[in-house]
Amino acid sequence: MRNRINNCGSREKSLHNLFFLKVGMPPHSRRFPRIPWQRTSIPDLSTLFHLAPSGHVLISPQGVILETNSTFAAWAGRDRRALEGTLFVDLLSPEDLLEYQRWSAALTSGPAVNLSVDFQGPGNTRLPAYISAARIPSRTGTLDLVTVFPVPGRRRYERDLVEALQQAEAAEAARGAAEQRALQRESLLQTILDTVDVGVLVVDDEGREILANAMMENARSLIPSDGSPTFGGGTWPIYGRDRKTLIPDEQRPISRAIAGESFSEQIVWIGTGQGQMAVSVSARTVRDGSGFRGSVLAFSDVTQLVRALAAQAEFVGNVSHELRTPLTSILGYLDMALEAEVQLPNTVESALQTAVRNAERLLQLVTDLLSVASGSAALDLQETGLAPLVHAAVDSFGARASVNGVEFSVEVPADLRAVVDSGRIREVLENLVSNAVKYSPDGGTVRVRARRQDDSVVIEVADPGIGMTVEEQEQVFTRFFRSGGALTAAIPGAGLGLVITRRIVEEHGGSIGFSSEAGQGTVFTVELPADGPERGLQTY
């Protein structure tokens, strides 16, 4: 030990001085009062250093351990020799490093306030203690003498409590900021919803109202109530297209939305009397990882539009009816002239036949207009064989097909049957076959197929004709629409056939779709329920 102290530059003398500094006595005194005492044997300073009840660690300015006493080494469960030359901070718990560095940086020549830290013992055990230190000058700068006071059983309650309080304060501040942001977003959302010109209603999975915008609230006060079942927070009666028949509860927009159904543009009439309003309702479901959570409904007032369309249909119907009577009379007289026993000059007979063809074409147009204006009609549903209907529709356009160089390929089982209105379904088939022939001016094969598919009957009419562009496909079922190719090729038509066809198919509870490509042809597909429409499930 003495040799090691000499190597460090008279370390025993340094320890001697440090010891007396620790106990508060000067290392030398010129004058001491004479007190009688009996000389006894005093252990050397090195022994006193190592037998001290508290731990002592001498640390260089770089934080390197120069010396520790046996008390500290035993308490820390380390070899005293192995500790020399290591960093003091390596003995501390990682959670205490930052606080220790601040505390160490504030050391002065006087003793520092106690600092509560945890040392790391064997097996990563925690050794709680208080440490104090004095920074003393040395020949090479300064040294830190750190005194360690073990605190058996201490669980750092004070600091844990402070940390818990700090974390709670931070969490509360974060929660407050989150609430503020949520309130700002909610205010912004409400402002946006209040600016749109449609009513917006948000309901949960049980139909309870969560949110309604200003337009929706205004509608509540405008529509009279008569005590009918609840609709969007009010007791509004809801009627179908005839404005008189109440819609079944399960077909109400709110009921459909609560059931998890998404739909678009369901037209209903709400209210009674002069305040009755036509409303277009759309709904979209709200879902998360746990499933259906609610629905968002949008209500648009289409009263004026519906009334305008009704007035337009009434006008078209009246005009068409007025035109049909004289046209029928004209055709009758033309037929009489052609069937007369008097031999007519060839030029006259040819002119009369041209007049008949044009009158028949005009009569067909008037009939289509009347059909569009009249809306839905009662269906005469009967179980019917579809094969005869398909062949009859194909045969009726045989002559026109020959002119265009079109051939037919018909594939329909002889026993294929369905519950339909045979007259209306034949009209559907004739419209589709007629279009297939007309829009195939360069000839080719028109394929007509029908088959049973599960509970439905599927009918396909495919042509190799001029087809349609993407833009034209969006307007296929629009009244009076004619494609650019049809206009260029001067193909006759009024643009009403497909409108009528879709309405008839939907009256049967079916659907119609198509696929088309410009210059490559078109395929129309009709799907009908084999057992007839389910009247109770019609959507108004």
PDB file of C-alpha atoms in Angstrom, residues 13-134:
ATOM      1  CA  LYS A  13      -0.168  12.303   2.947  1.00  0.00           C
ATOM      2  CA  SER A  14      -3.110  13.205   0.752  1.00  0.00           C
ATOM      3  CA  LEU A  15      -5.325  10.724   2.570  1.00  0.00           C
ATOM      4  CA  HIS A  16      -4.065  12.114   5.862  1.00  0.00           C
ATOM      5  CA  ASN A  17      -5.047  15.614   4.824  1.00  0.00           C
ATOM      6  CA  LEU A  18      -8.396  14.454   3.356  1.00  0.00           C
ATOM      7  CA  PHE A  19      -9.238  12.571   6.551  1.00  0.00           C
ATOM      8  CA  PHE A  20      -8.696  15.600   8.754  1.00  0.00           C
ATOM      9  CA  LEU A  21     -10.576  17.793   6.339  1.00  0.00           C
ATOM     10  CA  LYS A  22     -13.423  15.307   6.628  1.00  0.00           C
ATOM     11  CA  VAL A  23     -13.583  15.430  10.419  1.00  0.00           C
ATOM     12  CA  GLY A  24     -13.117  19.185  10.471  1.00  0.00           C
ATOM     13  CA  MET A  25      -9.607  19.346  12.069  1.00  0.00           C
ATOM     14  CA  PRO A  26      -6.547  21.059  10.621  1.00  0.00           C
ATOM     15  CA  PRO A  27      -3.696  18.765   9.622  1.00  0.00           C
ATOM     16  CA  HIS A  28      -1.206  20.755  11.799  1.00  0.00           C
ATOM     17  CA  SER A  29      -1.667  23.105  14.731  1.00  0.00           C
ATOM     18  CA  ARG A  30       1.038  25.163  16.358  1.00  0.00           C
ATOM     19  CA  ARG A  31      -0.750  25.551  19.677  1.00  0.00           C
ATOM     20  CA  PHE A  32      -2.966  22.999  21.390  1.00  0.00           C
ATOM     21  CA  PRO A  33      -4.092  23.220  24.970  1.00  0.00           C
ATOM     22  CA  ARG A  34      -2.508  20.590  27.119  1.00  0.00           C
ATOM     23  CA  ILE A  35      -5.097  18.067  28.157  1.00  0.00           C
ATOM     24  CA  PRO A  36      -4.081  15.109  30.268  1.00  0.00           C
ATOM     25  CA  TRP A  37      -4.443  11.908  28.320  1.00  0.00           C
ATOM     26  CA  GLN A  38      -2.859   8.493  28.149  1.00  0.00           C
ATOM     27  CA  ARG A  39      -1.044   7.588  24.955  1.00  0.00           C
ATOM     28  CA  THR A  40      -2.585   4.671  23.142  1.00  0.00           C
ATOM     29  CA  SER A  41      -1.846   2.935  19.849  1.00  0.00           C
ATOM     30  CA  ILE A  42      -3.723   4.641  16.931  1.00  0.00           C
ATOM     31  CA  PRO A  43      -4.216   2.749  13.649  1.00  0.00           C
ATOM     32  CA  ASP A  44      -2.583   4.297  10.616  1.00  0.00           C
ATOM     33  CA  LEU A  45      -4.628   6.516   8.332  1.00  0.00           C
ATOM     34  CA  SER A  46      -4.998   3.856   5.662  1.00  0.00           C
ATOM     35  CA  THR A  47      -6.658   1.546   8.190  1.00  0.00           C
ATOM     36  CA  LEU A  48      -8.982   4.317   9.366  1.00  0.00           C
ATOM     37  CA  PHE A  49      -9.851   5.122   5.736  1.00  0.00           C
ATOM     38  CA  HIS A  50     -10.870   1.579   4.991  1.00  0.00           C
ATOM     39  CA  LEU A  51     -12.702   1.027   8.294  1.00  0.00           C
ATOM     40  CA  ALA A  52     -14.857   4.164   7.971  1.00  0.00           C
ATOM     41  CA  PRO A  53     -18.594   3.360   8.338  1.00  0.00           C
ATOM     42  CA  SER A  54     -19.389   5.235   5.137  1.00  0.00           C
ATOM     43  CA  GLY A  55     -18.040   4.630   1.701  1.00  0.00           C
ATOM     44  CA  HIS A  56     -15.387   6.921   0.209  1.00  0.00           C
ATOM     45  CA  VAL A  57     -14.450   7.269  -3.441  1.00  0.00           C
ATOM     46  CA  LEU A  58     -11.669   9.521  -4.783  1.00  0.00           C
ATOM     47  CA  ILE A  59     -12.434  10.601  -8.364  1.00  0.00           C
ATOM     48  CA  SER A  60     -10.234  12.384 -10.930  1.00  0.00           C
ATOM     49  CA  PRO A  61     -11.492  15.390 -12.971  1.00  0.00           C
ATOM     50  CA  GLN A  62     -12.168  12.914 -15.790  1.00  0.00           C
ATOM     51  CA  GLY A  63     -14.494  10.899 -13.572  1.00  0.00           C
ATOM     52  CA  VAL A  64     -12.022   8.016 -13.133  1.00  0.00           C
ATOM     53  CA  ILE A  65     -11.944   6.252  -9.773  1.00  0.00           C
ATOM     54  CA  LEU A  66      -8.512   6.680  -8.176  1.00  0.00           C
ATOM     55  CA  GLU A  67      -9.207   5.055  -4.818  1.00  0.00           C
ATOM     56  CA  THR A  68     -12.102   3.534  -2.852  1.00  0.00           C
ATOM     57  CA  ASN A  69     -12.231   2.340   0.700  1.00  0.00           C
ATOM     58  CA  SER A  70     -13.078  -1.227   1.659  1.00  0.00           C
ATOM     59  CA  THR A  71     -16.438  -0.170   3.075  1.00  0.00           C
ATOM     60  CA  PHE A  72     -17.660   1.064  -0.316  1.00  0.00           C
ATOM     61  CA  ALA A  73     -16.222  -1.919  -2.211  1.00  0.00           C
ATOM     62  CA  ALA A  74     -17.848  -4.421   0.161  1.00  0.00           C
ATOM     63  CA  TRP A  75     -21.179  -2.591   0.065  1.00  0.00           C
ATOM     64  CA  ALA A  76     -21.107  -2.382  -3.740  1.00  0.00           C
ATOM     65  CA  GLY A  77     -20.126  -6.053  -4.020  1.00  0.00           C
ATOM     66  CA  ARG A  78     -17.052  -5.198  -6.086  1.00  0.00           C
ATOM     67  CA  ASP A  79     -13.334  -5.865  -5.851  1.00  0.00           C
ATOM     68  CA  ARG A  80     -11.631  -2.684  -4.601  1.00  0.00           C
ATOM     69  CA  ARG A  81      -8.625  -3.136  -6.879  1.00  0.00           C
ATOM     70  CA  ALA A  82     -10.865  -3.751  -9.903  1.00  0.00           C
ATOM     71  CA  LEU A  83     -12.725  -0.475  -9.261  1.00  0.00           C
ATOM     72  CA  GLU A  84      -9.560   1.611  -9.656  1.00  0.00           C
ATOM     73  CA  GLY A  85      -9.269   3.058 -13.129  1.00  0.00           C
ATOM     74  CA  THR A  86     -12.992   2.647 -13.951  1.00  0.00           C
ATOM     75  CA  LEU A  87     -15.546   5.403 -14.427  1.00  0.00           C
ATOM     76  CA  PHE A  88     -17.639   6.312 -11.416  1.00  0.00           C
ATOM     77  CA  VAL A  89     -20.761   6.866 -13.555  1.00  0.00           C
ATOM     78  CA  ASP A  90     -20.610   3.223 -14.666  1.00  0.00           C
ATOM     79  CA  LEU A  91     -21.606   2.294 -11.113  1.00  0.00           C
ATOM     80  CA  LEU A  92     -24.758   4.413 -11.163  1.00  0.00           C
ATOM     81  CA  SER A  93     -28.246   3.460 -12.377  1.00  0.00           C
ATOM     82  CA  PRO A  94     -28.851   4.804 -15.908  1.00  0.00           C
ATOM     83  CA  GLU A  95     -31.857   6.774 -14.640  1.00  0.00           C
ATOM     84  CA  ASP A  96     -29.571   8.796 -12.349  1.00  0.00           C
ATOM     85  CA  LEU A  97     -26.853   9.742 -14.841  1.00  0.00           C
ATOM     86  CA  LEU A  98     -28.300  13.038 -16.033  1.00  0.00           C
ATOM     87  CA  GLU A  99     -29.117  14.210 -12.512  1.00  0.00           C
ATOM     88  CA  TYR A 100     -25.663  13.181 -11.270  1.00  0.00           C
ATOM     89  CA  GLN A 101     -23.934  15.077 -14.097  1.00  0.00           C
ATOM     90  CA  ARG A 102     -25.832  18.250 -13.193  1.00  0.00           C
ATOM     91  CA  TRP A 103     -25.040  17.749  -9.523  1.00  0.00           C
ATOM     92  CA  SER A 104     -21.344  17.086 -10.211  1.00  0.00           C
ATOM     93  CA  ALA A 105     -21.043  20.125 -12.477  1.00  0.00           C
ATOM     94  CA  ALA A 106     -22.304  22.304  -9.609  1.00  0.00           C
ATOM     95  CA  LEU A 107     -19.707  21.093  -7.085  1.00  0.00           C
ATOM     96  CA  THR A 108     -17.578  23.765  -5.423  1.00  0.00           C
ATOM     97  CA  SER A 109     -14.854  23.583  -2.843  1.00  0.00           C
ATOM     98  CA  GLY A 110     -17.432  23.148  -0.079  1.00  0.00           C
ATOM     99  CA  PRO A 111     -19.486  19.970   0.579  1.00  0.00           C
ATOM    100  CA  ALA A 112     -22.402  19.497  -1.779  1.00  0.00           C
ATOM    101  CA  VAL A 113     -25.975  18.763  -0.786  1.00  0.00           C
ATOM    102  CA  ASN A 114     -26.865  15.111  -0.609  1.00  0.00           C
ATOM    103  CA  LEU A 115     -28.033  13.496  -3.816  1.00  0.00           C
ATOM    104  CA  SER A 116     -30.270  10.450  -3.860  1.00  0.00           C
ATOM    105  CA  VAL A 117     -29.002   7.843  -6.337  1.00  0.00           C
ATOM    106  CA  ASP A 118     -29.067   4.130  -6.986  1.00  0.00           C
ATOM    107  CA  PHE A 119     -25.854   2.163  -7.531  1.00  0.00           C
ATOM    108  CA  GLN A 120     -25.831  -1.014  -9.584  1.00  0.00           C
ATOM    109  CA  GLY A 121     -24.918  -4.015  -7.487  1.00  0.00           C
ATOM    110  CA  PRO A 122     -24.217  -7.603  -8.545  1.00  0.00           C
ATOM    111  CA  GLY A 123     -26.877  -9.070 -10.813  1.00  0.00           C
ATOM    112  CA  ASN A 124     -28.219  -5.571 -11.642  1.00  0.00           C
ATOM    113  CA  THR A 125     -29.537  -5.172  -8.116  1.00  0.00           C
ATOM    114  CA  ARG A 126     -30.244  -1.618  -6.987  1.00  0.00           C
ATOM    115  CA  LEU A 127     -28.328  -0.194  -4.028  1.00  0.00           C
ATOM    116  CA  PRO A 128     -29.997   3.022  -2.845  1.00  0.00           C
ATOM    117  CA  ALA A 129     -27.758   5.623  -1.224  1.00  0.00           C
ATOM    118  CA  TYR A 130     -27.155   9.309  -0.621  1.00  0.00           C
ATOM    119  CA  ILE A 131     -23.909  10.798  -1.867  1.00  0.00           C
ATOM    120  CA  SER A 132     -22.079  13.937  -0.825  1.00  0.00           C
ATOM    121  CA  ALA A 133     -18.805  15.288  -2.122  1.00  0.00           C
ATOM    122  CA  ALA A 134     -16.102  17.897  -1.723  1.00  0.00           C
TER     123      ALA A 134
END
